[in-house]
PDB file of C-alpha atoms and ligand atoms in Angstrom:
ATOM      1  CA  MET A 245      14.878 -16.761   0.821  1.00 92.00           C
ATOM      2  CA  ARG A 246      12.881 -14.597   3.241  1.00 97.00           C
ATOM      3  CA  ILE A 247       9.172 -14.778   2.633  1.00 98.00           C
ATOM      4  CA  VAL A 248       6.189 -13.262   4.404  1.00 98.00           C
ATOM      5  CA  LEU A 249       2.908 -15.146   3.956  1.00 98.00           C
ATOM      6  CA  LEU A 250      -0.140 -12.896   4.011  1.00 98.00           C
ATOM      7  CA  GLY A 251      -3.793 -13.805   3.951  1.00 98.00           C
ATOM      8  CA  ALA A 252      -6.906 -14.026   6.069  1.00 97.00           C
ATOM      9  CA  PRO A 253      -7.184 -16.666   8.787  1.00 95.00           C
ATOM     10  CA  GLY A 254      -7.782 -19.976   7.058  1.00 94.00           C
ATOM     11  CA  SER A 255      -6.300 -18.821   3.753  1.00 97.00           C
ATOM     12  CA  GLY A 256      -3.780 -21.665   3.846  1.00 96.00           C
ATOM     13  CA  LYS A 257      -0.650 -19.893   5.068  1.00 97.00           C
ATOM     14  CA  GLY A 258       0.194 -22.680   7.502  1.00 96.00           C
ATOM     15  CA  THR A 259      -0.253 -25.473   4.951  1.00 97.00           C
ATOM     16  CA  GLN A 260       1.684 -23.717   2.195  1.00 98.00           C
ATOM     17  CA  GLY A 261       4.305 -22.603   4.727  1.00 98.00           C
ATOM     18  CA  GLU A 262       5.035 -26.236   5.608  1.00 98.00           C
ATOM     19  CA  LYS A 263       5.490 -27.101   1.943  1.00 98.00           C
ATOM     20  CA  LEU A 264       7.786 -24.115   1.432  1.00 98.00           C
ATOM     21  CA  VAL A 265       9.902 -25.277   4.380  1.00 98.00           C
ATOM     22  CA  ALA A 266      10.364 -28.676   2.738  1.00 97.00           C
ATOM     23  CA  HIS A 267      11.068 -27.100  -0.655  1.00 97.00           C
ATOM     24  CA  TYR A 268      13.517 -24.358   0.331  1.00 97.00           C
ATOM     25  CA  GLY A 269      15.025 -25.895   3.472  1.00 97.00           C
ATOM     26  CA  VAL A 270      14.465 -22.806   5.611  1.00 98.00           C
ATOM     27  CA  PRO A 271      12.441 -22.784   8.856  1.00 98.00           C
ATOM     28  CA  LYS A 272       8.904 -21.492   9.227  1.00 98.00           C
ATOM     29  CA  ILE A 273       8.296 -18.960  11.937  1.00 98.00           C
ATOM     30  CA  SER A 274       4.639 -19.003  12.951  1.00 98.00           C
ATOM     31  CA  THR A 275       3.647 -16.663  15.777  1.00 98.00           C
ATOM     32  CA  GLY A 276       0.260 -18.431  16.005  1.00 97.00           C
ATOM     33  CA  ASP A 277       1.952 -21.820  16.542  1.00 97.00           C
ATOM     34  CA  ALA A 278       4.407 -20.301  19.025  1.00 98.00           C
ATOM     35  CA  LEU A 279       1.592 -18.650  20.981  1.00 98.00           C
ATOM     36  CA  ARG A 280      -0.523 -21.823  21.032  1.00 96.00           C
ATOM     37  CA  ALA A 281       2.508 -23.767  22.295  1.00 97.00           C
ATOM     38  CA  ALA A 282       3.019 -21.164  25.055  1.00 98.00           C
ATOM     39  CA  VAL A 283      -0.659 -21.402  26.054  1.00 97.00           C
ATOM     40  CA  LYS A 284      -0.439 -25.191  26.134  1.00 97.00           C
ATOM     41  CA  ALA A 285       2.748 -25.129  28.199  1.00 98.00           C
ATOM     42  CA  GLY A 286       1.137 -22.646  30.597  1.00 98.00           C
ATOM     43  CA  THR A 287       4.050 -20.176  30.451  1.00 97.00           C
ATOM     44  CA  GLU A 288       3.688 -16.553  31.666  1.00 96.00           C
ATOM     45  CA  LEU A 289       3.596 -15.436  28.050  1.00 95.00           C
ATOM     46  CA  GLY A 290       0.904 -17.995  27.249  1.00 97.00           C
ATOM     47  CA  LYS A 291      -1.203 -16.831  30.180  1.00 97.00           C
ATOM     48  CA  LYS A 292      -0.931 -13.239  28.970  1.00 96.00           C
ATOM     49  CA  ALA A 293      -1.916 -14.137  25.407  1.00 97.00           C
ATOM     50  CA  LYS A 294      -4.723 -16.656  25.927  1.00 97.00           C
ATOM     51  CA  ALA A 295      -7.735 -14.397  26.519  1.00 97.00           C
ATOM     52  CA  THR A 296      -6.867 -12.193  23.540  1.00 97.00           C
ATOM     53  CA  MET A 297      -6.408 -15.184  21.264  1.00 97.00           C
ATOM     54  CA  ASP A 298      -9.669 -16.817  22.376  1.00 96.00           C
ATOM     55  CA  ALA A 299     -11.465 -13.543  21.594  1.00 96.00           C
ATOM     56  CA  GLY A 300      -9.865 -13.298  18.131  1.00 96.00           C
ATOM     57  CA  GLY A 301      -7.878 -10.139  18.889  1.00 98.00           C
ATOM     58  CA  LEU A 302      -4.216  -9.386  18.249  1.00 98.00           C
ATOM     59  CA  VAL A 303      -1.770 -10.221  21.006  1.00 98.00           C
ATOM     60  CA  ALA A 304       0.405  -7.252  22.101  1.00 98.00           C
ATOM     61  CA  ASN A 305       3.088  -6.311  19.577  1.00 98.00           C
ATOM     62  CA  GLU A 306       5.888  -6.566  22.161  1.00 97.00           C
ATOM     63  CA  ILE A 307       5.026 -10.225  22.826  1.00 97.00           C
ATOM     64  CA  VAL A 308       5.001 -11.398  19.196  1.00 98.00           C
ATOM     65  CA  ILE A 309       7.982  -9.230  18.282  1.00 98.00           C
ATOM     66  CA  GLY A 310       9.949 -10.866  21.111  1.00 97.00           C
ATOM     67  CA  ILE A 311       9.058 -14.327  19.799  1.00 97.00           C
ATOM     68  CA  VAL A 312      10.161 -13.498  16.251  1.00 98.00           C
ATOM     69  CA  GLU A 313      13.357 -11.722  17.272  1.00 97.00           C
ATOM     70  CA  GLU A 314      14.494 -14.683  19.341  1.00 96.00           C
ATOM     71  CA  ARG A 315      13.696 -17.145  16.560  1.00 97.00           C
ATOM     72  CA  LEU A 316      15.361 -15.086  13.808  1.00 97.00           C
ATOM     73  CA  GLY A 317      18.567 -15.077  15.826  1.00 95.00           C
ATOM     74  CA  GLU A 318      18.820 -18.884  15.798  1.00 96.00           C
ATOM     75  CA  ALA A 319      21.330 -20.651  13.544  1.00 96.00           C
ATOM     76  CA  ASP A 320      18.848 -22.267  11.141  1.00 96.00           C
ATOM     77  CA  ALA A 321      17.192 -18.928  10.391  1.00 97.00           C
ATOM     78  CA  GLN A 322      20.380 -17.334   9.089  1.00 96.00           C
ATOM     79  CA  LYS A 323      19.840 -18.607   5.560  1.00 95.00           C
ATOM     80  CA  GLY A 324      16.201 -17.536   5.431  1.00 97.00           C
ATOM     81  CA  CYS A 325      12.741 -18.140   6.805  1.00 98.00           C
ATOM     82  CA  ILE A 326       9.057 -18.383   5.984  1.00 98.00           C
ATOM     83  CA  LEU A 327       7.049 -16.005   8.165  1.00 98.00           C
ATOM     84  CA  ASP A 328       3.489 -17.176   8.833  1.00 98.00           C
ATOM     85  CA  GLY A 329       1.172 -14.903  10.817  1.00 98.00           C
ATOM     86  CA  PHE A 330       3.789 -12.215  11.359  1.00 98.00           C
ATOM     87  CA  PRO A 331       3.767  -9.323  10.649  1.00 98.00           C
ATOM     88  CA  ARG A 332       0.071  -8.748  11.244  1.00 98.00           C
ATOM     89  CA  ASN A 333      -0.003  -4.963  11.369  1.00 98.00           C
ATOM     90  CA  THR A 334       2.084  -2.096  10.019  1.00 98.00           C
ATOM     91  CA  ALA A 335       3.977  -1.544  13.273  1.00 98.00           C
ATOM     92  CA  GLN A 336       5.109  -5.183  13.275  1.00 98.00           C
ATOM     93  CA  ALA A 337       6.177  -4.920   9.619  1.00 98.00           C
ATOM     94  CA  GLN A 338       8.298  -1.855  10.355  1.00 98.00           C
ATOM     95  CA  VAL A 339       9.891  -3.519  13.371  1.00 98.00           C
ATOM     96  CA  LEU A 340      10.614  -6.623  11.263  1.00 98.00           C
ATOM     97  CA  ASP A 341      12.452  -4.585   8.644  1.00 98.00           C
ATOM     98  CA  GLY A 342      14.559  -2.937  11.349  1.00 98.00           C
ATOM     99  CA  MET A 343      15.180  -6.254  13.072  1.00 97.00           C
ATOM    100  CA  LEU A 344      16.544  -7.905   9.907  1.00 97.00           C
ATOM    101  CA  THR A 345      18.891  -4.974   9.375  1.00 96.00           C
ATOM    102  CA  ARG A 346      20.044  -5.140  12.987  1.00 95.00           C
ATOM    103  CA  LEU A 347      20.623  -8.894  12.750  1.00 94.00           C
ATOM    104  CA  GLY A 348      22.689  -8.336   9.598  1.00 94.00           C
ATOM    105  CA  GLN A 349      20.215 -10.306   7.477  1.00 95.00           C
ATOM    106  CA  PRO A 350      18.954  -9.307   4.031  1.00 95.00           C
ATOM    107  CA  GLY A 351      15.417  -7.922   3.885  1.00 96.00           C
ATOM    108  CA  ILE A 352      12.187  -9.664   2.947  1.00 98.00           C
ATOM    109  CA  ASP A 353      12.294 -10.925  -0.655  1.00 98.00           C
ATOM    110  CA  LYS A 354       8.575 -11.299  -1.269  1.00 98.00           C
ATOM    111  CA  ALA A 355       5.242 -11.041   0.509  1.00 98.00           C
ATOM    112  CA  VAL A 356       2.952 -13.757  -0.855  1.00 98.00           C
ATOM    113  CA  HIS A 357      -0.720 -12.928  -0.403  1.00 98.00           C
ATOM    114  CA  LEU A 358      -3.144 -15.853  -0.618  1.00 98.00           C
ATOM    115  CA  HIS A 359      -6.494 -14.409  -1.599  1.00 98.00           C
ATOM    116  CA  VAL A 360      -9.611 -16.265  -0.415  1.00 97.00           C
ATOM    117  CA  SER A 361     -13.178 -14.900  -0.213  1.00 95.00           C
ATOM    118  CA  ASP A 362     -14.818 -14.247   3.165  1.00 91.00           C
ATOM    119  CA  GLU A 363     -17.492 -16.942   2.638  1.00 92.00           C
ATOM    120  CA  GLU A 364     -14.864 -19.545   1.804  1.00 95.00           C
ATOM    121  CA  ILE A 365     -12.840 -18.483   4.894  1.00 95.00           C
ATOM    122  CA  VAL A 366     -15.788 -18.926   7.249  1.00 93.00           C
ATOM    123  CA  LYS A 367     -16.544 -22.316   5.688  1.00 94.00           C
ATOM    124  CA  ARG A 368     -12.960 -23.530   6.076  1.00 94.00           C
ATOM    125  CA  LEU A 369     -12.605 -22.341   9.659  1.00 94.00           C
ATOM    126  CA  LEU A 370     -15.892 -23.897  10.760  1.00 93.00           C
ATOM    127  CA  ASP A 371     -14.709 -27.106   9.138  1.00 93.00           C
ATOM    128  CA  ARG A 372     -11.357 -26.855  10.959  1.00 90.00           C
ATOM    129  CA  ALA A 373     -13.251 -26.281  14.221  1.00 90.00           C
ATOM    130  CA  ILE A 374     -14.730 -29.744  13.908  1.00 91.00           C
ATOM    131  CA  LYS A 375     -11.401 -31.356  12.979  1.00 92.00           C
ATOM    132  CA  GLU A 376      -8.951 -29.544  15.271  1.00 89.00           C
ATOM    133  CA  GLY A 377     -11.107 -28.036  17.991  1.00 85.00           C
ATOM    134  CA  ARG A 378      -9.238 -24.728  18.162  1.00 85.00           C
ATOM    135  CA  GLU A 379     -10.683 -22.343  20.772  1.00 84.00           C
ATOM    136  CA  ASP A 380     -10.778 -19.478  18.276  1.00 89.00           C
ATOM    137  CA  ASP A 381     -12.604 -21.388  15.533  1.00 89.00           C
ATOM    138  CA  LYS A 382     -16.103 -20.500  16.706  1.00 89.00           C
ATOM    139  CA  GLU A 383     -18.372 -18.519  14.419  1.00 91.00           C
ATOM    140  CA  ASP A 384     -18.453 -15.227  16.377  1.00 92.00           C
ATOM    141  CA  VAL A 385     -14.687 -15.380  16.973  1.00 93.00           C
ATOM    142  CA  ILE A 386     -14.092 -16.236  13.316  1.00 94.00           C
ATOM    143  CA  ARG A 387     -16.050 -13.106  12.288  1.00 94.00           C
ATOM    144  CA  ARG A 388     -13.963 -11.036  14.697  1.00 95.00           C
ATOM    145  CA  ARG A 389     -10.707 -12.470  13.310  1.00 95.00           C
ATOM    146  CA  ILE A 390     -11.812 -11.609   9.781  1.00 95.00           C
ATOM    147  CA  ASP A 391     -12.671  -8.054  10.911  1.00 96.00           C
ATOM    148  CA  VAL A 392      -9.306  -7.738  12.662  1.00 97.00           C
ATOM    149  CA  TYR A 393      -7.588  -9.039   9.528  1.00 97.00           C
ATOM    150  CA  ASN A 394      -9.356  -6.496   7.340  1.00 96.00           C
ATOM    151  CA  ALA A 395      -8.669  -3.586   9.699  1.00 98.00           C
ATOM    152  CA  GLU A 396      -5.131  -4.378  10.888  1.00 98.00           C
ATOM    153  CA  THR A 397      -3.454  -6.779   8.485  1.00 98.00           C
ATOM    154  CA  ARG A 398      -4.891  -5.827   5.091  1.00 97.00           C
ATOM    155  CA  PRO A 399      -2.928  -2.510   5.108  1.00 98.00           C
ATOM    156  CA  LEU A 400       0.221  -4.653   4.855  1.00 98.00           C
ATOM    157  CA  LEU A 401      -0.705  -5.410   1.247  1.00 98.00           C
ATOM    158  CA  ALA A 402      -0.101  -1.732   0.450  1.00 98.00           C
ATOM    159  CA  TYR A 403       3.016  -1.726   2.644  1.00 98.00           C
ATOM    160  CA  TYR A 404       4.664  -4.511   0.621  1.00 98.00           C
ATOM    161  CA  GLN A 405       3.217  -3.261  -2.665  1.00 98.00           C
ATOM    162  CA  ALA A 406       4.996   0.048  -2.064  1.00 98.00           C
ATOM    163  CA  GLN A 407       8.250  -1.934  -1.733  1.00 97.00           C
ATOM    164  CA  ASN A 408       7.452  -3.847  -4.939  1.00 98.00           C
ATOM    165  CA  LYS A 409       7.437  -7.105  -3.003  1.00 98.00           C
ATOM    166  CA  LEU A 410       3.780  -8.070  -3.068  1.00 98.00           C
ATOM    167  CA  VAL A 411       2.438 -10.984  -5.081  1.00 98.00           C
ATOM    168  CA  THR A 412      -1.233 -11.908  -4.812  1.00 98.00           C
ATOM    169  CA  LEU A 413      -2.287 -15.446  -5.704  1.00 98.00           C
ATOM    170  CA  GLU A 414      -5.645 -17.154  -5.639  1.00 97.00           C
ATOM    171  CA  GLY A 415      -5.753 -19.342  -2.507  1.00 97.00           C
ATOM    172  CA  VAL A 416      -8.497 -21.590  -3.866  1.00 97.00           C
ATOM    173  CA  GLY A 417      -7.783 -24.878  -5.639  1.00 97.00           C
ATOM    174  CA  THR A 418      -5.792 -27.941  -4.670  1.00 98.00           C
ATOM    175  CA  VAL A 419      -2.973 -27.526  -2.141  1.00 98.00           C
ATOM    176  CA  ASP A 420      -0.453 -28.688  -4.753  1.00 98.00           C
ATOM    177  CA  ALA A 421      -1.712 -26.341  -7.473  1.00 98.00           C
ATOM    178  CA  ILE A 422      -1.516 -23.362  -5.105  1.00 98.00           C
ATOM    179  CA  PHE A 423       1.958 -24.447  -4.017  1.00 98.00           C
ATOM    180  CA  ASP A 424       3.113 -24.664  -7.635  1.00 98.00           C
ATOM    181  CA  SER A 425       1.857 -21.139  -8.275  1.00 98.00           C
ATOM    182  CA  ILE A 426       3.787 -19.873  -5.236  1.00 98.00           C
ATOM    183  CA  VAL A 427       7.045 -21.563  -6.262  1.00 98.00           C
ATOM    184  CA  LYS A 428       6.625 -20.163  -9.762  1.00 98.00           C
ATOM    185  CA  VAL A 429       6.386 -16.549  -8.581  1.00 97.00           C
ATOM    186  CA  LEU A 430       9.331 -17.051  -6.232  1.00 96.00           C
ATOM    187  CA  SER A 431      11.648 -18.447  -8.897  1.00 92.00           C
TER     188      SER A 431
HETATM  189  P1  ADP B  72      -5.053 -17.674  11.846  1.00 82.11           P
HETATM  190  O1  ADP B  72      -4.152 -17.071  10.814  1.00 82.11           O
HETATM  191  O2  ADP B  72      -5.631 -18.975  11.423  1.00 82.11           O
HETATM  192  O3  ADP B  72      -6.045 -16.699  12.386  1.00 82.11           O
HETATM  193  P2  ADP B  72      -2.808 -17.852  13.692  1.00 82.11           P
HETATM  194  O4  ADP B  72      -2.437 -19.206  14.127  1.00 82.11           O
HETATM  195  O5  ADP B  72      -1.886 -17.130  12.774  1.00 82.11           O
HETATM  196  O6  ADP B  72      -4.257 -18.040  13.112  1.00 82.11           O
HETATM  197  O7  ADP B  72      -3.050 -16.891  14.962  1.00 82.11           O
HETATM  198  C1  ADP B  72      -3.952 -17.226  15.980  1.00 82.11           C
HETATM  199  C2  ADP B  72      -4.063 -16.070  16.974  1.00 82.11           C
HETATM  200  O8  ADP B  72      -2.774 -15.793  17.564  1.00 82.11           O
HETATM  201  C3  ADP B  72      -4.485 -14.724  16.384  1.00 82.11           C
HETATM  202  O9  ADP B  72      -5.886 -14.587  16.260  1.00 82.11           O
HETATM  203  C4  ADP B  72      -3.878 -13.744  17.404  1.00 82.11           C
HETATM  204  O10 ADP B  72      -4.652 -13.667  18.576  1.00 82.11           O
HETATM  205  C5  ADP B  72      -2.568 -14.399  17.760  1.00 82.11           C
HETATM  206  N1  ADP B  72      -1.458 -13.947  16.884  1.00 82.11           N
HETATM  207  C6  ADP B  72      -0.754 -14.698  16.005  1.00 82.11           C
HETATM  208  N2  ADP B  72       0.184 -13.974  15.375  1.00 82.11           N
HETATM  209  C7  ADP B  72       0.069 -12.711  15.856  1.00 82.11           C
HETATM  210  C8  ADP B  72       0.721 -11.479  15.596  1.00 82.11           C
HETATM  211  N3  ADP B  72       1.717 -11.391  14.688  1.00 82.11           N
HETATM  212  N4  ADP B  72       0.332 -10.370  16.271  1.00 82.11           N
HETATM  213  C9  ADP B  72      -0.639 -10.432  17.184  1.00 82.11           C
HETATM  214  N5  ADP B  72      -1.317 -11.555  17.477  1.00 82.11           N
HETATM  215  C10 ADP B  72      -0.978 -12.684  16.820  1.00 82.11           C
END
């Protein structure tokens, strides 16, 4: 079970990813979580990434690729993984495919795209700003992240479509209903 979760910021990848972890018993690899942990711990990598993240841009490919490669090599990731927030551009997707081959792991089974409208995204992220206080959940940064998503990450829909791996689901409704629809397309 190797799944890529795709969708705009705030589309629910993190929430659904956690539920998929519990359901399938494979780890979630979230580059956003890993980067935030590095920033919090004040590591060299975190220092390098912070300004870009706070501005809503994409952290350098070599940094996130390094994070994922290390994590994919760990024992618990041998039977599969849920990728959340990676790949985020075509170069990362190509590297991921090569990496899995190199590590002797099967390729990605499915890319699950959670579709949510721009207005709903802005609403959710502003709401999350109040609850979680993330540095990048400010209105101007949110707009930038949506623009970056549309320019850099959206092309991945075509990338996985061309491999016949893309499934698009509506990311609006209750968490459980969305989860059920994901499990259904994966079974
Ligand atoms: P969200 O999906 O809610 O925008 P994430 O937690 O996935 O948030 O990512 C937060 C930030 O971390 C991104 O805006 C970006 O700066 C950085 N980041 C995360 N994953 C990647 C990636 N694969 N490539 C480049 N930057 C990334």
